[in-house]
Coordinates of C-alpha atoms and ligand atoms in Angstrom, one line a residue:
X40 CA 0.0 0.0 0.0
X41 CA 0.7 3.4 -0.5
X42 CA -0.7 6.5 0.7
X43 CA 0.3 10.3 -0.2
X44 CA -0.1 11.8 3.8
X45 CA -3.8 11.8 3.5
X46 CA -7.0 9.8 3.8
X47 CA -6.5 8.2 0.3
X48 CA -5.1 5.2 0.6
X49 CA -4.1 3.8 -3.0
X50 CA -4.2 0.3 -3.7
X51 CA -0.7 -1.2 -5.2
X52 CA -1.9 -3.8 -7.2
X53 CA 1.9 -5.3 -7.4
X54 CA 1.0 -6.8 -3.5
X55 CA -1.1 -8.7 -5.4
X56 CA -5.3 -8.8 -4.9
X57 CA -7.4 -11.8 -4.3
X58 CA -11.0 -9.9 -5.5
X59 CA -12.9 -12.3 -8.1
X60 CA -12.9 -11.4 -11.5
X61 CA -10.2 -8.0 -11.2
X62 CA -7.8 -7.5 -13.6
X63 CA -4.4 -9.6 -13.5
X64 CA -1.2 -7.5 -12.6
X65 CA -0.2 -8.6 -15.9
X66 CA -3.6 -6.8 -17.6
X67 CA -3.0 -4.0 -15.1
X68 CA 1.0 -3.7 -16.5
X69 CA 0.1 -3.9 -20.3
X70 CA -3.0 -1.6 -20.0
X71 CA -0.6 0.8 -18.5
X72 CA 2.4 0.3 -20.6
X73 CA -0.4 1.1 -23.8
X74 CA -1.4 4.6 -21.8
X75 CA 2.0 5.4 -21.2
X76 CA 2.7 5.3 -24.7
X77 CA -0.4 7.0 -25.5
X78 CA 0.5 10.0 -23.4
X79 CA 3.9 10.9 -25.2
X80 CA 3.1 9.8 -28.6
X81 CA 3.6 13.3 -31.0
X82 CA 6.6 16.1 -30.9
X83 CA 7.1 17.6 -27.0
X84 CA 8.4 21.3 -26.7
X85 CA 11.9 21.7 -27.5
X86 CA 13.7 24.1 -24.5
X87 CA 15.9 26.1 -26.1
X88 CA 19.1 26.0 -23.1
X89 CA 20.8 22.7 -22.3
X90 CA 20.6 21.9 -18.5
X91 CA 23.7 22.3 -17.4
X92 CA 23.6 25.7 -18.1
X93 CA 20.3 26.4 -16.2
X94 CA 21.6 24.2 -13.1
X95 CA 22.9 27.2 -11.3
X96 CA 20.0 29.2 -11.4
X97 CA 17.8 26.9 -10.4
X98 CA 19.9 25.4 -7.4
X99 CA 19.3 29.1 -6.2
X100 CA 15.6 29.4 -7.5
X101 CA 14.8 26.6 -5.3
X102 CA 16.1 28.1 -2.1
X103 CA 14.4 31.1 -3.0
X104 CA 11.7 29.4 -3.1
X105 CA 12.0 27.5 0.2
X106 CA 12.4 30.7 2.3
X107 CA 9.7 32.2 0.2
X108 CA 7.3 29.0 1.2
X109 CA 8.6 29.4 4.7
X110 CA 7.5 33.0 5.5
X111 CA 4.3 32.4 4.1
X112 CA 4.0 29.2 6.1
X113 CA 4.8 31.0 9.6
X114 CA 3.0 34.5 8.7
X115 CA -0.1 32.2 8.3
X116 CA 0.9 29.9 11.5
X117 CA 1.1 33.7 12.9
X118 CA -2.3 34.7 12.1
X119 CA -0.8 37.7 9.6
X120 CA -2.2 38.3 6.0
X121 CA -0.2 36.1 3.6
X122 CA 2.2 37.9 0.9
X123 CA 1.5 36.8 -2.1
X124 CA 3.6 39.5 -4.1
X125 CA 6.7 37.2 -3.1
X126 CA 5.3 34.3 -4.5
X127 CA 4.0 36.2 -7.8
X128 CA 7.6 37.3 -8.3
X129 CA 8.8 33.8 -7.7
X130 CA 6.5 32.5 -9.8
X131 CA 7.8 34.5 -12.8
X132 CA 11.2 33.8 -12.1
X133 CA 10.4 30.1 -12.0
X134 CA 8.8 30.6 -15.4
X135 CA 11.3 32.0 -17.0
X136 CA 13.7 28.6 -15.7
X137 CA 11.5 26.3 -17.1
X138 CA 11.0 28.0 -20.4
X139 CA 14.9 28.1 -20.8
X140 CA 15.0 24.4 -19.8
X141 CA 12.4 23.0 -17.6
X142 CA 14.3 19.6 -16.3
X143 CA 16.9 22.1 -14.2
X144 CA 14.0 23.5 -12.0
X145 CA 12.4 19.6 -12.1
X146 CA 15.5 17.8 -11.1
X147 CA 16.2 20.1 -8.5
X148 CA 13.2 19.1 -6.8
X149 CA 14.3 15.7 -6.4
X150 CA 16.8 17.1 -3.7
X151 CA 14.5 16.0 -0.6
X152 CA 17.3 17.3 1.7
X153 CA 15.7 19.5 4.4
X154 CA 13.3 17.9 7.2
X155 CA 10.8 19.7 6.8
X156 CA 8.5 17.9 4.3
X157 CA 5.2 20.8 4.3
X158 CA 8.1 23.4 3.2
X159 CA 9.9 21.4 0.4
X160 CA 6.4 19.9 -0.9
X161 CA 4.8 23.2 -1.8
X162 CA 8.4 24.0 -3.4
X163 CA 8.0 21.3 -5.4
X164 CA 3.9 21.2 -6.3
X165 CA 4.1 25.0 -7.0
X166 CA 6.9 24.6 -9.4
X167 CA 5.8 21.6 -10.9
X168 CA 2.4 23.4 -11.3
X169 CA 4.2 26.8 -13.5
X170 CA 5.9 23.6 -15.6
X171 CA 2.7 22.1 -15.9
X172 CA 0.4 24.9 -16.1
X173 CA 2.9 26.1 -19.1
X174 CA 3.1 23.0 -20.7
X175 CA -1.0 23.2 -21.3
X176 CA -0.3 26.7 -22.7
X177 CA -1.2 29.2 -19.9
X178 CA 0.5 32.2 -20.1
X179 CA 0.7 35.4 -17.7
X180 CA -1.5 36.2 -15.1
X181 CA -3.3 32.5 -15.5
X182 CA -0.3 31.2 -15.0
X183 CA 1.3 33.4 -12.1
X184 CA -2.0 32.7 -10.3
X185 CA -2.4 29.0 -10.6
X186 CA 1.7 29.2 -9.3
X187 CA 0.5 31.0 -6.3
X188 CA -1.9 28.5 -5.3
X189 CA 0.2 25.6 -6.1
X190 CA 2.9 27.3 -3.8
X191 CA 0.6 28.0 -0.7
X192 CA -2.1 24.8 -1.2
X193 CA -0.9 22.8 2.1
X194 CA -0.7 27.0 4.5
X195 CA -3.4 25.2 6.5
X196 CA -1.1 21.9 7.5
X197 CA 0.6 25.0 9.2
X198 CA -2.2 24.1 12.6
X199 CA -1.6 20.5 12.2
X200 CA 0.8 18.8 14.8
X201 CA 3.9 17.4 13.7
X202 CA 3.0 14.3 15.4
X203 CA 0.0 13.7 13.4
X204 CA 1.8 14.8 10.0
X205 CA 4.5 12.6 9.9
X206 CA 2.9 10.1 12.2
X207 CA 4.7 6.5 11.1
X208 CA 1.7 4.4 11.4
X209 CA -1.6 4.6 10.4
X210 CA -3.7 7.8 11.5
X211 CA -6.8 6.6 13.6
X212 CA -10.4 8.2 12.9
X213 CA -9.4 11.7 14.6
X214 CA -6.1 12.5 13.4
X215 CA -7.5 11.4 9.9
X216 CA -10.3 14.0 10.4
X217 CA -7.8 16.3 11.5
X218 CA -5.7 16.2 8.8
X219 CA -8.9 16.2 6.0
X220 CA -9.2 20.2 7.8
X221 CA -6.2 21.4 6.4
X222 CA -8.0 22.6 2.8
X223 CA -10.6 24.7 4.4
X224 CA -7.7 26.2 7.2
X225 CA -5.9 27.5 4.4
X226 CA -8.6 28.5 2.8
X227 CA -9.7 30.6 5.9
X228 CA -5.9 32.5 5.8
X229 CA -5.7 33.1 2.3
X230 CA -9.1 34.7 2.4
X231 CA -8.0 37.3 5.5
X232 CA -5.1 38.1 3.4
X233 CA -7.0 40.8 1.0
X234 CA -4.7 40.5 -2.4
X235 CA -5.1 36.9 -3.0
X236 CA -7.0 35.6 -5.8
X237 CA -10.0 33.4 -6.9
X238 CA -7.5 31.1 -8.3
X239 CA -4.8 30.3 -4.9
X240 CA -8.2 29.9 -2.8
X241 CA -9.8 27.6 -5.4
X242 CA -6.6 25.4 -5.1
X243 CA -6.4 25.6 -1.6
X244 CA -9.6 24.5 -1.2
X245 CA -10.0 21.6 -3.4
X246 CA -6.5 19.9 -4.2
X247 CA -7.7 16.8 -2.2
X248 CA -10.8 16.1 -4.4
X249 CA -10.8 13.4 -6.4
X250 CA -12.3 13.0 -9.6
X251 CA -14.7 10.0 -8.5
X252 CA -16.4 12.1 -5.9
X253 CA -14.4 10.3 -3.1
X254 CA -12.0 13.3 -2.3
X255 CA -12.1 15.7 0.2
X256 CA -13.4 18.3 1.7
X257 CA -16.4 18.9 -0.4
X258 CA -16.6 15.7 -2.2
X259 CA -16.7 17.2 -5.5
X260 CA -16.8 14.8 -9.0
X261 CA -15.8 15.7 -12.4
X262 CA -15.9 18.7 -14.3
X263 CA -17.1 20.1 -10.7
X264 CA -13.9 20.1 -9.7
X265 CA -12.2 23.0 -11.7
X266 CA -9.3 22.3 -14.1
X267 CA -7.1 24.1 -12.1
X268 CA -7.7 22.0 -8.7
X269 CA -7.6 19.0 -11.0
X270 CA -4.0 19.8 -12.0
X271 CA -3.0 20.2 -8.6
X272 CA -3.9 17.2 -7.8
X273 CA -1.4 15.4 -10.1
X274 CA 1.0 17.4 -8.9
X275 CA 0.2 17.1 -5.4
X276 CA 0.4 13.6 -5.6
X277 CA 2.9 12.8 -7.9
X278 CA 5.2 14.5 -5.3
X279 CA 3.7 13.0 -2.4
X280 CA 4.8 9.3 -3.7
X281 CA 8.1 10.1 -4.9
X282 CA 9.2 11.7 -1.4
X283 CA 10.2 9.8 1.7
X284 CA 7.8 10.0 4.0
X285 CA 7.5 8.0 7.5
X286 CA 4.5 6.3 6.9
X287 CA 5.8 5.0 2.6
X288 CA 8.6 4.7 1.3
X289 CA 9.4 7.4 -2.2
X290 CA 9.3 5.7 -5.4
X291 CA 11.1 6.5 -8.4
X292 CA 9.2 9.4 -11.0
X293 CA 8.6 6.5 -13.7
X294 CA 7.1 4.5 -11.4
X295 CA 5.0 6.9 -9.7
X296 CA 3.9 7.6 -13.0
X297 CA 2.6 4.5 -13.9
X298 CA 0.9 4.0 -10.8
X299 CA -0.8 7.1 -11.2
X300 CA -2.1 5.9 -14.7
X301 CA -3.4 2.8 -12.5
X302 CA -5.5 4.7 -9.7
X303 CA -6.6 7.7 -12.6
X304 CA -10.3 6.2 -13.1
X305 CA -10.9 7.2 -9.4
X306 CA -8.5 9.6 -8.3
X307 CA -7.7 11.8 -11.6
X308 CA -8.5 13.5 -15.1
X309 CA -7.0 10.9 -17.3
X310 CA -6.9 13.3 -19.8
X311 CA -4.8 16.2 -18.1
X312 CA -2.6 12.9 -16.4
X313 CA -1.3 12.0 -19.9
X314 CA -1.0 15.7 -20.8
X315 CA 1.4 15.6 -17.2
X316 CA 3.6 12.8 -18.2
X317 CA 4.1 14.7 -21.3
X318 CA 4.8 17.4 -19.6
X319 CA 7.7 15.7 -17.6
X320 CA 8.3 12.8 -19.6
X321 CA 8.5 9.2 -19.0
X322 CA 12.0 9.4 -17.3
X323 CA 12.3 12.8 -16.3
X324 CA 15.4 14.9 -16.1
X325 CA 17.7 13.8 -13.4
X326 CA 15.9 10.3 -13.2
X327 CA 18.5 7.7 -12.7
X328 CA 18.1 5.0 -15.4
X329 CA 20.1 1.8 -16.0
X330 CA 21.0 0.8 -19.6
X331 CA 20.7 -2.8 -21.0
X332 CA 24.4 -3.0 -21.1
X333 CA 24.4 -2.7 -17.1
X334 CA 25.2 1.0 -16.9
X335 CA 23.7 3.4 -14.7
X336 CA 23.0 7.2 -16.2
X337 CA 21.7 10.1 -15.8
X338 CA 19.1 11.4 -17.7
X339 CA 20.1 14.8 -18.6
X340 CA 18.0 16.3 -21.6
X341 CA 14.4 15.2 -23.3
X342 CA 14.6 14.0 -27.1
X343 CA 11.1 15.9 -28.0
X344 CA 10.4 13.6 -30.9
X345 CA 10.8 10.6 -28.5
X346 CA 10.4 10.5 -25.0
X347 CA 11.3 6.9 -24.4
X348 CA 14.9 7.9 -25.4
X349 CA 16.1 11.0 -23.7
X350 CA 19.7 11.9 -23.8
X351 CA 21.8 10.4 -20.6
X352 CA 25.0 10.8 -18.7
X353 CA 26.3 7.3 -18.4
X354 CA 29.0 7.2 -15.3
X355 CA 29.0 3.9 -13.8
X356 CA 28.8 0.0 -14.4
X357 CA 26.8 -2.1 -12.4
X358 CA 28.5 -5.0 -14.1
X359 CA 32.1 -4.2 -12.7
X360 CA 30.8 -2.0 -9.6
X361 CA 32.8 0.8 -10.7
X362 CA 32.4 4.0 -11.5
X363 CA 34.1 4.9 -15.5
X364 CA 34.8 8.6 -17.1
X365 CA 31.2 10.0 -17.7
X366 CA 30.0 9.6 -21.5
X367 CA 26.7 11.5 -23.4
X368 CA 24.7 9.8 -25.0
X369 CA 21.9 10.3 -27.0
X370 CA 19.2 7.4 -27.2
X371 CA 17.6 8.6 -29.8
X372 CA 20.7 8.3 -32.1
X373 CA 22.2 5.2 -31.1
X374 CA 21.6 1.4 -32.2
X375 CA 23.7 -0.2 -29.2
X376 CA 21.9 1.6 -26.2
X377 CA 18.7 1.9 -24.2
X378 CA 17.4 1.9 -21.0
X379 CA 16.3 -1.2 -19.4
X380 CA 14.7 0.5 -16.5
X381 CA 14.7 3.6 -14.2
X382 CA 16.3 2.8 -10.6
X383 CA 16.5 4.4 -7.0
X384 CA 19.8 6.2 -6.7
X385 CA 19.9 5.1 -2.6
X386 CA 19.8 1.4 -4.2
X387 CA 23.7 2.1 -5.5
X388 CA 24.8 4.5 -3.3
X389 CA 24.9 6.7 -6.5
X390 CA 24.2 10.6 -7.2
X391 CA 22.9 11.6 -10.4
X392 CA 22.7 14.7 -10.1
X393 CA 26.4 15.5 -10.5
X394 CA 26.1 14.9 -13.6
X395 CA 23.6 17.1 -14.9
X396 CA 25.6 20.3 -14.2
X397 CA 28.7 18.7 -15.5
X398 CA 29.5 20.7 -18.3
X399 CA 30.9 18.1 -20.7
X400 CA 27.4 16.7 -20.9
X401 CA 26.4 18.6 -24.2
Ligands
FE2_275 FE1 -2.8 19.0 1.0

């Protein structure tokens, strides 16, 4: 089982389930593997910088953004009117990253390395929302908005006890209706602060609905739920399951991928899902991937005619156990390699993302 920190519990159907007449694991794996491809057939965008030369400004971008998450998270704790002309500047500056080359900003968030979870998660859901939002063609003050909300959704987890937020275990019947508050708490500050608009409070609000009906806190289905809370809740979760939390452990962006294509009929627009994994491609930038041949690499650029083979940084052999002198290559123009499968970098005791601002790579 997995869960994402909230009351929906996802069913991993790799553990296996005994109910009459369901679908196989094997059905489950091809219908997915046919959606998957589905999702990324046609061209992608093209981004227009390599990434190593955007790596520098987004390693600071994302600490901006952390202390920028942080003061609106303790200003709300605080009671005080939330600033949301930080975040609209941060928001623009984000944009302008991931237009020069989106996979800096999106590795960067793969860097899970400060304790505080509710901090680093809105980091990462507000600027895989501008990515996103971006990637479906919004532009300006659409986009700068739905930012905002992505970057403030979880302000109310700021009343919630630790204890109860990072609880091990599982929650029991109060701390789960505890926890389902957090929407409408952050609704409540982002409405006392005067400047914030319909679209932050509509996310706030509604980024735990589901598109079944089963979400929370209003139990809204379908086209009720607007396109913008539907987005964040991709984003919300596809975070949620690639982080290590203390009640699951994170699993790799491919993977969480594909189990999101598994849970979408309940839990998502399949529609706006594919348009997602589009938008951050099957093995996104910074993914560790393991070649056929046995060696690990980073993935370090998206090929936008073929998102099955992006362009990697190949450093080590799993064969030998040891580490060789880093070589590019691009999958899309060679006949001797491809990637067997996407891998957890704490599985090799590896770090892939030295080699994305190496600047050899391109
Ligand atoms: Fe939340």
């Amino acid at each position: 089982m997995l869960a994402t920190g909230v009351p929906s519990v996802y069913i991993d159907t790799d553990k296996g389930d005994d109910v009459h007449d369901a679908p196989t694991v094997d059905d489950v794996r091809a219908d997915v593997n046919a959606r998957m491809l589905d999702a990324i057939a046609g061209p992608a965008e093209a981004l227009p910088v390599p990434v190593n030369e955007e790596m520098e400004n987004a390693r600071f971008l994302h600490e901006r953004a952390y202390s920028v998450v942080r003061d609106i998270m303790q200003d709300g704790r605080m009671g005080k009117a939330v600033q949301v002309e930080n975040v609209a500047a941060l928001v623009d500056d984000i944009t302008q990253s991931v237009v020069r080359n989106s996979g800096a900003l999106l590795a960067m968030l793969r860097l899970k390395n400060r304790d505080d979870y509710t901090f680093m998660h809105c980091v990462s859901v507000g600027t895989l929302m501008v990515t996103f939002g971006r990637a479906l063609g919004l532009r300006g003050e659409p986009l700068r908005q739905a930012g905002i909300g992505d970057f403030v959704h979880d302000v109310g987890k700021t009343f919630i006890p630790d204890a109860v937020l990072n609880k091990p275990g599982q929650l029991n019947d109060g701390e789960f209706s505890l926890i389902k508050r957090h929407p409408a708490m952050g609704h409540e500050i982002l409405q006392r602060s005067s400047n914030v608009g319909a679209a932050p409070l509509d996310i706030t609000l509604h980024h735990h609905e589901r598109i079944d009906g089963k979400g929370y806190p209003e139990k809204l289905s379908g086209e009720d739920i607007s396109q913008l809370a539907r987005m964040a809740t991709i984003v919300d979760a596809y975070d949620a399951i690639t982080s290590e939390r203390p009640y699951h452990h994170a699993i790799t962006p491919t993977e969480a991928l594909r189990k999101m294509l598994e849970w979408s009929s309940g839990h998502f627009d399949d529609v706006l899902l594919k348009k997602f994994i589009r938008c951050v491609g099957i093995y996104p930038t910074g993914t560790l991937v393991r070649m056929k041949n046995g060696w690990l690499a980073t993935v370090t650029g998206q090929n936008s005619a073929d998102l099955l083979r992006p362009t990697v940084r190949a450093f080590y052999c799993t064969r030998k156990r040891e580490y060789f002198s880093p070589v590019t290559i691009d999958l899309a123009r060679s006949s001797s390699h491809s990637i067997a499968e996407d891998e957890a970098p704490e599985l090799w005791g590896v770090n892939p993302m030295v080699y994305l601002a190496d600047k050899a790579s391109h």
